[in-house]
Amino acid sequence: MKTRVVVLGAGFGGLELATMCSEALGDEVEVTLIDKNDAFVFGYSKLDVMFGRSTPEAVRLAYRDIAKPGVRFLRQTVTAIDPQARRVSTDGGDHEADVLVVALGADYDFGATPGLAEAGNEFYSVAGASRLGELLPSFSRGRAIVGVCGAPFKCPPAPSEAALLLHDYLSARGVRADCEISFVIPFGTPVPPSPETSRALLAAFAEHDIEFVPNRRVSSLDGARHVAVLDDGSEMPYDLFLGVPKHRAPDVVPESGMAVDGYVPVDPKTLQTRFPGVYAVGDVATIGVPKAGVFAEGAARVVAASLIAGVRGGKQPGAYDGLGSCYIEFGAGRVGRVDVDFLSGPKPTGTFQEPSETLVAEKRHFGSSRRARWFGR
Ligand SMILES: Cc1cc2nc3c(=O)[nH]c(=O)nc-3n(C[C@H](O)[C@H](O)[C@H](O)COP(=O)(O)OP(=O)(O)OC[C@H]3O[C@@H](n4cnc5c(N)ncnc54)[C@H](O)[C@@H]3O)c2cc1C
């Protein structure tokens, strides 16, 4: 009997896991990859859509293009997970697994920030970024707030990038002098594990007259008064709000009994949950690394290597290392990089690489190599 691997979620984690298994084992295993959507979109593509650098159609990578030996993609919504029995129910039927990998990512909890849905906008979903893409051309005067509504949130440098790219966007339209940009974030610095990266970002904010409001999150929006209320009760008037919504695991995860404090605890070395044969990787797991694609991918690689070793009888992989690199857009086409190490020391550390042409090319390669590897495009 072939090992039945069921992977829930075809994002960074699920796609990498399915790809590695297929490359190493072909149809020696039966990988079922399930996602409710019909396409994958890189997180950073949402910034491209918001600022009109791309369209929602152009950034979609359709799952129907996945053609990998041993991998079957099913467009279905997961409605229940029984981790004890390793059984999954979807709107298309039930699936039994020998190995179950939960890679369902993090969802957005729009209702957790009163007023956000009615009076604000967000750029963390494709729909939200598209809507902002339609609104931005008519924003020519007043204050824009890039505001984070809660931590943890995906890709901690992304809101800094949004503030800098907004500066570029308004400058290109010749309206920057009539606009203010404020940036509210619940951290003391833009990228806490890397003081160097934070210094570079703070310098860029100062250079471009972007107000930095640290250690605060936006707790509600008052649409009638056009005011953002922060978690200390202070108020900031705005004309356009560009929000990062609060995150939470997809409902089916807490309903399965696997979550503790909202996300799924795992052994940080192996990504195993407390249920035998059940793993969790990426944004849905609690492991001590940020919610970012590179970390989801790294964790998935460890699980895949362990699975491959199990089938082939080889040596088990080393522990997950918690290392990751994120590219950061500084505006004006400049791209820097932060390399972070979350697990090897007593506290996370990071190093910074100044923006350069090499990093612009590296970021492009980051996307194109994964597009080719996962989708054959
Ligand atoms: C603006 C922005 C910029 C970003 N920039 C970067 C970056 O530069 N580098 C980087 O590394 N990361 C970046 N990220 C973060 C990155 O996108 C995520 O951290 C990453 O996608 C997490 O991977 P994952 O596999 O855990 O989850 P995801 O990629 O979110 O995949 C989870 C999948 O599960 C599916 N799903 C959820 N619930 C169900 C259900 N009930 N049934 C079926 N399917 C379901 C979803 O449809 C989704 O496809 C960015 C994010 C944003 C929003």
CSV table of C-alpha atoms and ligand atoms in Angstrom, one decimal:
chain,number,residue,atom,x,y,z
A,1,MET,CA,0.0,0.0,0.0
A,2,LYS,CA,1.3,3.5,-0.9
A,3,THR,CA,1.7,6.0,1.9
A,4,ARG,CA,-1.2,8.4,1.8
A,5,VAL,CA,0.0,11.9,2.5
A,6,VAL,CA,-2.8,14.5,2.8
A,7,VAL,CA,-1.6,18.1,2.7
A,8,LEU,CA,-4.2,20.8,3.8
A,9,GLY,CA,-3.4,24.1,2.2
A,10,ALA,CA,-1.5,24.8,-1.0
A,11,GLY,CA,0.4,27.9,0.0
A,12,PHE,CA,4.2,28.2,0.6
A,13,GLY,CA,4.3,25.2,2.9
A,14,GLY,CA,1.9,22.9,1.1
A,15,LEU,CA,3.4,23.6,-2.4
A,16,GLU,CA,6.9,23.0,-1.2
A,17,LEU,CA,6.1,19.8,0.6
A,18,ALA,CA,4.2,18.4,-2.4
A,19,THR,CA,7.0,19.4,-4.8
A,20,MET,CA,9.7,17.8,-2.7
A,21,CYS,CA,7.8,14.5,-2.2
A,22,SER,CA,7.1,14.3,-5.9
A,23,GLU,CA,10.7,15.0,-6.9
A,24,ALA,CA,12.1,12.4,-4.6
A,25,LEU,CA,9.4,9.7,-4.6
A,26,GLY,CA,7.2,10.3,-7.7
A,27,ASP,CA,4.2,8.1,-7.5
A,28,GLU,CA,5.7,5.9,-4.8
A,29,VAL,CA,3.5,7.9,-2.5
A,30,GLU,CA,0.0,9.3,-2.9
A,31,VAL,CA,0.0,13.1,-2.1
A,32,THR,CA,-3.4,14.8,-2.0
A,33,LEU,CA,-3.0,18.5,-1.9
A,34,ILE,CA,-6.2,20.3,-0.9
A,35,ASP,CA,-7.0,24.0,-1.1
A,36,LYS,CA,-10.3,26.0,-1.3
A,37,ASN,CA,-8.9,28.5,-3.8
A,38,ASP,CA,-8.1,27.9,-7.5
A,39,ALA,CA,-4.9,29.8,-7.5
A,40,PHE,CA,-1.9,30.8,-5.4
A,41,VAL,CA,-0.7,34.4,-5.0
A,42,PHE,CA,2.6,35.5,-3.5
A,43,GLY,CA,2.1,37.8,-0.5
A,44,TYR,CA,4.3,40.5,-1.9
A,45,SER,CA,2.2,40.5,-5.1
A,46,LYS,CA,-0.6,42.2,-3.1
A,47,LEU,CA,1.7,45.3,-2.8
A,48,ASP,CA,2.1,45.2,-6.6
A,49,VAL,CA,-1.7,45.1,-7.1
A,50,MET,CA,-2.3,47.9,-4.6
A,51,PHE,CA,0.1,50.2,-6.2
A,52,GLY,CA,-1.0,49.4,-9.8
A,53,ARG,CA,2.2,47.6,-10.7
A,54,SER,CA,0.3,44.5,-11.6
A,55,THR,CA,-3.3,43.2,-11.9
A,56,PRO,CA,-5.1,40.7,-9.7
A,57,GLU,CA,-5.3,38.4,-12.8
A,58,ALA,CA,-1.6,38.6,-13.6
A,59,VAL,CA,-0.4,37.6,-10.1
A,60,ARG,CA,-2.5,34.4,-9.9
A,61,LEU,CA,-0.8,31.1,-10.3
A,62,ALA,CA,-3.5,28.6,-11.1
A,63,TYR,CA,-3.4,25.3,-9.3
A,64,ARG,CA,-4.7,23.5,-12.4
A,65,ASP,CA,-1.1,24.0,-13.8
A,66,ILE,CA,0.3,21.7,-11.1
A,67,ALA,CA,1.4,18.5,-12.9
A,68,LYS,CA,3.6,16.4,-10.6
A,69,PRO,CA,4.0,12.7,-10.4
A,70,GLY,CA,2.2,11.4,-7.3
A,71,VAL,CA,0.5,14.6,-6.5
A,72,ARG,CA,-3.3,15.2,-6.9
A,73,PHE,CA,-4.7,18.7,-6.4
A,74,LEU,CA,-8.2,19.0,-5.1
A,75,ARG,CA,-10.1,22.2,-5.0
A,76,GLN,CA,-12.1,21.6,-1.8
A,77,THR,CA,-12.8,23.4,1.4
A,78,VAL,CA,-11.7,21.6,4.6
A,79,THR,CA,-14.6,21.5,7.0
A,80,ALA,CA,-13.4,19.2,9.7
A,81,ILE,CA,-10.1,17.7,10.8
A,82,ASP,CA,-9.9,14.7,13.1
A,83,PRO,CA,-6.2,14.6,14.1
A,84,GLN,CA,-6.6,11.4,16.2
A,85,ALA,CA,-8.0,9.4,13.3
A,86,ARG,CA,-6.0,11.5,10.7
A,87,ARG,CA,-9.3,12.0,8.8
A,88,VAL,CA,-10.3,15.1,7.0
A,89,SER,CA,-13.8,16.2,5.8
A,90,THR,CA,-14.2,18.6,3.0
A,91,ASP,CA,-17.1,19.9,0.9
A,92,GLY,CA,-16.1,17.2,-1.6
A,93,GLY,CA,-15.9,14.2,0.7
A,94,ASP,CA,-13.7,12.5,3.3
A,95,HIS,CA,-9.9,11.8,3.1
A,96,GLU,CA,-7.9,9.3,5.3
A,97,ALA,CA,-4.2,10.0,5.8
A,98,ASP,CA,-1.2,8.0,6.9
A,99,VAL,CA,0.6,11.3,7.2
A,100,LEU,CA,-1.4,14.5,7.6
A,101,VAL,CA,0.2,17.9,7.1
A,102,VAL,CA,-1.8,21.0,8.2
A,103,ALA,CA,-0.5,24.0,6.2
A,104,LEU,CA,-3.7,26.1,6.2
A,105,GLY,CA,-1.9,29.5,6.9
A,106,ALA,CA,-3.5,32.4,8.8
A,107,ASP,CA,-6.8,34.0,8.0
A,108,TYR,CA,-7.9,37.6,8.7
A,109,ASP,CA,-10.2,38.5,11.5
A,110,PHE,CA,-11.8,41.6,10.1
A,111,GLY,CA,-14.5,41.7,12.8
A,112,ALA,CA,-11.8,42.0,15.6
A,113,THR,CA,-11.2,45.6,14.7
A,114,PRO,CA,-14.5,47.5,14.9
A,115,GLY,CA,-14.9,49.8,11.9
A,116,LEU,CA,-12.2,48.2,9.8
A,117,ALA,CA,-14.6,46.5,7.4
A,118,GLU,CA,-16.9,49.6,7.0
A,119,ALA,CA,-14.5,52.5,7.4
A,120,GLY,CA,-11.1,51.3,6.5
A,121,ASN,CA,-9.3,49.2,3.9
A,122,GLU,CA,-6.7,46.4,4.1
A,123,PHE,CA,-4.0,45.3,1.8
A,124,TYR,CA,-3.3,41.8,3.1
A,125,SER,CA,-5.9,40.0,0.9
A,126,VAL,CA,-6.0,40.2,-2.9
A,127,ALA,CA,-9.5,41.6,-2.7
A,128,GLY,CA,-8.4,44.3,-0.2
A,129,ALA,CA,-5.3,45.2,-2.2
A,130,SER,CA,-7.5,45.4,-5.4
A,131,ARG,CA,-9.9,47.7,-3.7
A,132,LEU,CA,-7.1,50.0,-2.5
A,133,GLY,CA,-5.7,49.9,-6.0
A,134,GLU,CA,-9.0,51.4,-7.1
A,135,LEU,CA,-9.1,54.0,-4.3
A,136,LEU,CA,-5.5,55.2,-4.4
A,137,PRO,CA,-5.7,57.2,-7.7
A,138,SER,CA,-8.3,59.5,-6.1
A,139,PHE,CA,-6.3,60.1,-2.9
A,140,SER,CA,-4.5,63.3,-3.4
A,141,ARG,CA,-4.8,65.3,-0.2
A,142,GLY,CA,-4.9,64.5,3.6
A,143,ARG,CA,-3.5,61.9,5.9
A,144,ALA,CA,-3.0,58.2,5.0
A,145,ILE,CA,-2.4,55.8,7.9
A,146,VAL,CA,-0.7,52.4,7.3
A,147,GLY,CA,-1.9,50.7,10.5
A,148,VAL,CA,-1.3,47.3,12.0
A,149,CYS,CA,-4.3,46.0,14.0
A,150,GLY,CA,-2.7,43.2,15.9
A,151,ALA,CA,0.4,40.9,16.2
A,152,PRO,CA,1.4,38.4,15.1
A,153,PHE,CA,0.9,39.4,11.5
A,154,LYS,CA,2.4,38.0,8.2
A,155,CYS,CA,5.7,39.3,6.9
A,156,PRO,CA,6.6,41.9,9.6
A,157,PRO,CA,8.5,44.1,7.0
A,158,ALA,CA,5.4,44.4,4.7
A,159,PRO,CA,3.7,47.4,6.3
A,160,SER,CA,7.1,49.3,6.3
A,161,GLU,CA,7.3,48.5,2.6
A,162,ALA,CA,3.7,49.7,2.1
A,163,ALA,CA,4.5,53.1,3.8
A,164,LEU,CA,7.6,53.6,1.6
A,165,LEU,CA,5.9,52.5,-1.6
A,166,LEU,CA,3.0,54.9,-0.8
A,167,HIS,CA,5.5,57.7,-0.6
A,168,ASP,CA,6.8,56.8,-4.1
A,169,TYR,CA,3.3,56.4,-5.5
A,170,LEU,CA,2.1,59.8,-4.2
A,171,SER,CA,5.4,61.5,-5.3
A,172,ALA,CA,5.0,60.1,-8.8
A,173,ARG,CA,1.6,61.6,-9.0
A,174,GLY,CA,2.9,64.9,-7.8
A,175,VAL,CA,0.6,65.0,-4.7
A,176,ARG,CA,3.0,64.0,-2.0
A,177,ALA,CA,3.4,67.5,-0.6
A,178,ASP,CA,-0.4,67.6,0.0
A,179,CYS,CA,-0.4,64.3,1.8
A,180,GLU,CA,0.8,63.0,5.2
A,181,ILE,CA,1.8,59.4,5.8
A,182,SER,CA,1.8,57.8,9.3
A,183,PHE,CA,2.7,54.3,10.1
A,184,VAL,CA,1.4,52.6,13.3
A,185,ILE,CA,3.0,49.3,14.4
A,186,PRO,CA,2.8,47.3,17.7
A,187,PHE,CA,6.6,46.9,17.8
A,188,GLY,CA,9.3,49.2,19.2
A,189,THR,CA,11.2,49.1,15.9
A,190,PRO,CA,10.1,48.1,12.3
A,191,VAL,CA,12.0,44.8,12.3
A,192,PRO,CA,12.8,44.0,16.0
A,193,PRO,CA,15.3,41.0,15.4
A,194,SER,CA,17.5,43.2,13.3
A,195,PRO,CA,18.5,46.6,14.7
A,196,GLU,CA,20.5,47.4,11.5
A,197,THR,CA,17.4,46.8,9.3
A,198,SER,CA,15.3,48.8,11.6
A,199,ARG,CA,17.8,51.7,11.5
A,200,ALA,CA,17.8,51.7,7.7
A,201,LEU,CA,14.0,51.7,7.6
A,202,LEU,CA,13.7,54.5,10.3
A,203,ALA,CA,16.2,56.5,8.2
A,204,ALA,CA,14.1,56.0,5.1
A,205,PHE,CA,11.0,57.0,7.0
A,206,ALA,CA,12.7,60.2,8.3
A,207,GLU,CA,14.1,61.0,4.8
A,208,HIS,CA,10.6,60.7,3.3
A,209,ASP,CA,8.7,62.4,6.1
A,210,ILE,CA,6.8,59.3,7.2
A,211,GLU,CA,5.6,59.6,10.8
A,212,PHE,CA,6.6,56.4,12.7
A,213,VAL,CA,4.3,55.5,15.6
A,214,PRO,CA,5.8,52.5,17.5
A,215,ASN,CA,4.4,50.2,20.2
A,216,ARG,CA,0.8,50.9,19.2
A,217,ARG,CA,-1.8,49.0,17.3
A,218,VAL,CA,-5.0,50.3,15.8
A,219,SER,CA,-7.9,49.0,17.9
A,220,SER,CA,-10.8,50.5,16.1
A,221,LEU,CA,-11.8,53.0,13.4
A,222,ASP,CA,-14.5,55.6,13.8
A,223,GLY,CA,-15.8,56.0,10.2
A,224,ALA,CA,-18.2,58.9,11.1
A,225,ARG,CA,-15.3,61.0,12.5
A,226,HIS,CA,-12.5,59.5,10.2
A,227,VAL,CA,-10.5,58.7,13.3
A,228,ALA,CA,-8.3,55.7,14.1
A,229,VAL,CA,-8.3,54.8,17.8
A,230,LEU,CA,-5.1,53.3,19.1
A,231,ASP,CA,-4.7,50.7,21.9
A,232,ASP,CA,-3.8,53.5,24.4
A,233,GLY,CA,-7.0,55.4,23.6
A,234,SER,CA,-5.3,58.1,21.6
A,235,GLU,CA,-6.8,59.1,18.3
A,236,MET,CA,-5.4,59.8,14.9
A,237,PRO,CA,-7.5,61.4,12.2
A,238,TYR,CA,-7.2,59.9,8.7
A,239,ASP,CA,-8.4,60.4,5.2
A,240,LEU,CA,-7.3,57.0,3.9
A,241,PHE,CA,-6.6,53.9,6.1
A,242,LEU,CA,-4.5,51.1,4.8
A,243,GLY,CA,-4.7,48.3,7.4
A,244,VAL,CA,-3.1,45.1,8.3
A,245,PRO,CA,-6.0,43.1,9.9
A,246,LYS,CA,-5.7,41.0,12.9
A,247,HIS,CA,-4.8,37.4,12.1
A,248,ARG,CA,-6.2,34.1,13.3
A,249,ALA,CA,-6.0,30.4,12.2
A,250,PRO,CA,-8.8,29.3,9.9
A,251,ASP,CA,-11.8,28.3,11.9
A,252,VAL,CA,-11.5,24.6,11.1
A,253,VAL,CA,-8.2,24.5,13.0
A,254,PRO,CA,-9.4,25.6,16.5
A,255,GLU,CA,-12.5,23.5,15.9
A,256,SER,CA,-10.3,20.4,15.4
A,257,GLY,CA,-8.9,20.7,19.0
A,258,MET,CA,-5.4,21.1,17.6
A,259,ALA,CA,-4.9,24.7,18.5
A,260,VAL,CA,-3.6,26.2,21.8
A,261,ASP,CA,-3.9,30.1,22.0
A,262,GLY,CA,-5.2,30.2,18.5
A,263,TYR,CA,-2.5,28.3,16.6
A,264,VAL,CA,-1.1,24.7,16.5
A,265,PRO,CA,1.8,23.9,18.8
A,266,VAL,CA,4.5,21.7,17.2
A,267,ASP,CA,7.9,20.4,18.1
A,268,PRO,CA,10.1,23.1,16.6
A,269,LYS,CA,12.7,20.6,15.5
A,270,THR,CA,10.3,18.2,13.6
A,271,LEU,CA,7.1,20.2,13.2
A,272,GLN,CA,5.2,17.2,14.7
A,273,THR,CA,2.0,18.0,16.6
A,274,ARG,CA,1.0,16.1,19.7
A,275,PHE,CA,-1.0,13.7,17.4
A,276,PRO,CA,1.1,10.9,15.9
A,277,GLY,CA,1.6,11.3,12.1
A,278,VAL,CA,0.2,14.8,12.1
A,279,TYR,CA,2.4,17.8,11.3
A,280,ALA,CA,1.7,21.6,11.1
A,281,VAL,CA,3.9,23.9,9.1
A,282,GLY,CA,3.9,27.6,8.3
A,283,ASP,CA,1.6,30.4,9.6
A,284,VAL,CA,-0.8,28.0,11.2
A,285,ALA,CA,1.8,26.6,13.6
A,286,THR,CA,3.3,28.1,16.7
A,287,ILE,CA,7.0,27.6,16.6
A,288,GLY,CA,8.7,30.8,17.4
A,289,VAL,CA,9.4,32.1,13.9
A,290,PRO,CA,7.5,34.9,12.1
A,291,LYS,CA,4.6,34.3,9.8
A,292,ALA,CA,6.4,34.4,6.4
A,293,GLY,CA,6.6,32.2,3.3
A,294,VAL,CA,10.3,31.5,3.7
A,295,PHE,CA,9.7,30.0,7.1
A,296,ALA,CA,6.7,28.0,6.0
A,297,GLU,CA,8.8,26.6,3.1
A,298,GLY,CA,11.8,25.8,5.4
A,299,ALA,CA,9.5,23.9,7.8
A,300,ALA,CA,7.8,22.0,5.0
A,301,ARG,CA,11.2,20.9,3.7
A,302,VAL,CA,12.0,19.3,7.0
A,303,VAL,CA,8.7,17.4,7.1
A,304,ALA,CA,9.2,16.4,3.4
A,305,ALA,CA,12.7,15.2,4.1
A,306,SER,CA,11.5,13.1,7.1
A,307,LEU,CA,8.7,11.6,5.0
A,308,ILE,CA,11.1,10.7,2.1
A,309,ALA,CA,13.6,9.2,4.6
A,310,GLY,CA,10.7,7.2,6.1
A,311,VAL,CA,9.7,5.8,2.7
A,312,ARG,CA,13.2,5.2,1.4
A,313,GLY,CA,14.6,4.1,4.8
A,314,GLY,CA,17.3,6.8,4.8
A,315,LYS,CA,18.7,9.0,7.5
A,316,GLN,CA,16.2,11.4,9.2
A,317,PRO,CA,16.9,15.1,8.5
A,318,GLY,CA,18.4,17.5,11.0
A,319,ALA,CA,16.2,19.7,13.1
A,320,TYR,CA,14.4,22.7,11.5
A,321,ASP,CA,16.8,25.7,11.8
A,322,GLY,CA,14.4,28.7,11.9
A,323,LEU,CA,16.6,30.6,9.4
A,324,GLY,CA,15.0,32.9,6.7
A,325,SER,CA,15.7,35.8,4.5
A,326,CYS,CA,13.2,38.5,3.6
A,327,TYR,CA,13.6,41.1,0.8
A,328,ILE,CA,12.5,44.6,1.7
A,329,GLU,CA,11.4,47.2,-0.8
A,330,PHE,CA,12.7,50.6,0.2
A,331,GLY,CA,11.0,52.5,-2.7
A,332,ALA,CA,12.6,53.9,-5.8
A,333,GLY,CA,13.1,50.4,-7.0
A,334,ARG,CA,15.6,49.7,-4.2
A,335,VAL,CA,15.5,46.3,-2.5
A,336,GLY,CA,17.4,45.3,0.8
A,337,ARG,CA,17.5,42.0,2.6
A,338,VAL,CA,17.3,40.9,6.2
A,339,ASP,CA,18.6,37.4,7.2
A,340,VAL,CA,17.1,36.2,10.4
A,341,ASP,CA,17.9,33.4,12.8
A,342,PHE,CA,15.0,32.7,15.1
A,343,LEU,CA,15.9,29.5,16.9
A,344,SER,CA,19.6,28.9,17.4
A,345,GLY,CA,20.3,31.5,20.1
A,346,PRO,CA,18.5,32.7,23.3
A,347,LYS,CA,16.8,35.4,21.2
A,348,PRO,CA,16.3,36.1,17.5
A,349,THR,CA,19.0,37.9,15.6
A,350,GLY,CA,19.2,39.4,12.1
A,351,THR,CA,21.6,41.0,9.8
A,352,PHE,CA,21.0,43.5,7.1
A,353,GLN,CA,22.1,43.9,3.5
A,354,GLU,CA,21.9,47.4,2.0
A,355,PRO,CA,19.7,47.8,-1.0
A,356,SER,CA,21.5,46.9,-4.2
A,357,GLU,CA,21.0,45.8,-7.8
A,358,THR,CA,22.0,42.3,-6.9
A,359,LEU,CA,19.1,42.1,-4.4
A,360,VAL,CA,16.6,43.4,-6.9
A,361,ALA,CA,17.6,40.5,-9.1
A,362,GLU,CA,17.6,38.1,-6.2
A,363,LYS,CA,14.0,39.1,-5.2
A,364,ARG,CA,12.9,38.6,-8.8
A,365,HIS,CA,14.6,35.1,-8.8
A,366,PHE,CA,12.9,34.3,-5.5
A,367,GLY,CA,9.5,34.5,-7.2
A,368,SER,CA,10.4,33.1,-10.6
A,369,SER,CA,12.2,30.1,-9.2
A,370,ARG,CA,9.2,29.1,-7.1
A,371,ARG,CA,6.8,29.7,-9.9
A,372,ALA,CA,8.9,27.4,-12.1
A,373,ARG,CA,9.4,24.8,-9.4
A,374,TRP,CA,5.8,24.6,-8.1
A,375,PHE,CA,3.8,25.5,-11.2
A,376,GLY,CA,6.1,24.6,-14.1
A,377,ARG,CA,5.8,28.2,-15.4
B,1,LIG,C1,1.5,41.9,1.8
B,1,LIG,C2,2.3,40.7,2.1
B,1,LIG,C3,3.6,40.6,1.8
B,1,LIG,C4,4.3,39.4,2.0
B,1,LIG,N1,5.6,39.3,1.6
B,1,LIG,C5,6.3,38.2,1.9
B,1,LIG,C6,7.7,38.1,1.5
B,1,LIG,O1,8.2,39.0,0.8
B,1,LIG,N2,8.4,37.0,1.8
B,1,LIG,C7,7.8,35.9,2.5
B,1,LIG,O2,8.5,35.0,2.8
B,1,LIG,N3,6.5,36.0,3.0
B,1,LIG,C8,5.8,37.1,2.6
B,1,LIG,N4,4.5,37.2,3.1
B,1,LIG,C9,3.9,36.2,4.0
B,1,LIG,C10,3.5,34.9,3.2
B,1,LIG,O3,2.6,35.2,2.2
B,1,LIG,C11,2.8,33.9,4.2
B,1,LIG,O4,3.5,34.0,5.4
B,1,LIG,C12,2.9,32.6,3.6
B,1,LIG,O5,2.0,32.5,2.5
B,1,LIG,C13,2.5,31.5,4.6
B,1,LIG,O6,2.6,30.2,4.0
B,1,LIG,P1,1.6,29.0,4.5
B,1,LIG,O7,1.9,27.9,3.7
B,1,LIG,O8,1.8,28.9,6.0
B,1,LIG,O9,0.2,29.6,4.3
B,1,LIG,P2,-0.5,30.2,3.0
B,1,LIG,O10,0.5,30.5,1.9
B,1,LIG,O11,-1.4,31.3,3.5
B,1,LIG,O12,-1.4,29.0,2.5
B,1,LIG,C14,-2.5,28.5,3.2
B,1,LIG,C15,-3.5,27.9,2.2
B,1,LIG,O13,-4.6,27.3,3.0
B,1,LIG,C16,-5.8,27.5,2.3
B,1,LIG,N5,-6.9,27.3,3.2
B,1,LIG,C17,-7.2,28.0,4.3
B,1,LIG,N6,-8.3,27.5,4.9
B,1,LIG,C18,-8.7,26.5,4.1
B,1,LIG,C19,-9.8,25.6,4.2
B,1,LIG,N7,-10.7,25.6,5.2
B,1,LIG,N8,-9.9,24.6,3.3
B,1,LIG,C20,-9.1,24.6,2.2
B,1,LIG,N9,-8.0,25.4,2.1
B,1,LIG,C21,-7.8,26.4,3.0
B,1,LIG,C22,-5.7,28.9,1.7
B,1,LIG,O14,-6.5,29.1,0.6
B,1,LIG,C23,-4.2,29.0,1.4
B,1,LIG,O15,-3.9,28.8,0.0
B,1,LIG,C24,3.7,38.4,2.7
B,1,LIG,C25,2.4,38.4,3.1
B,1,LIG,C26,1.6,39.6,2.8
B,1,LIG,C27,0.2,39.6,3.2
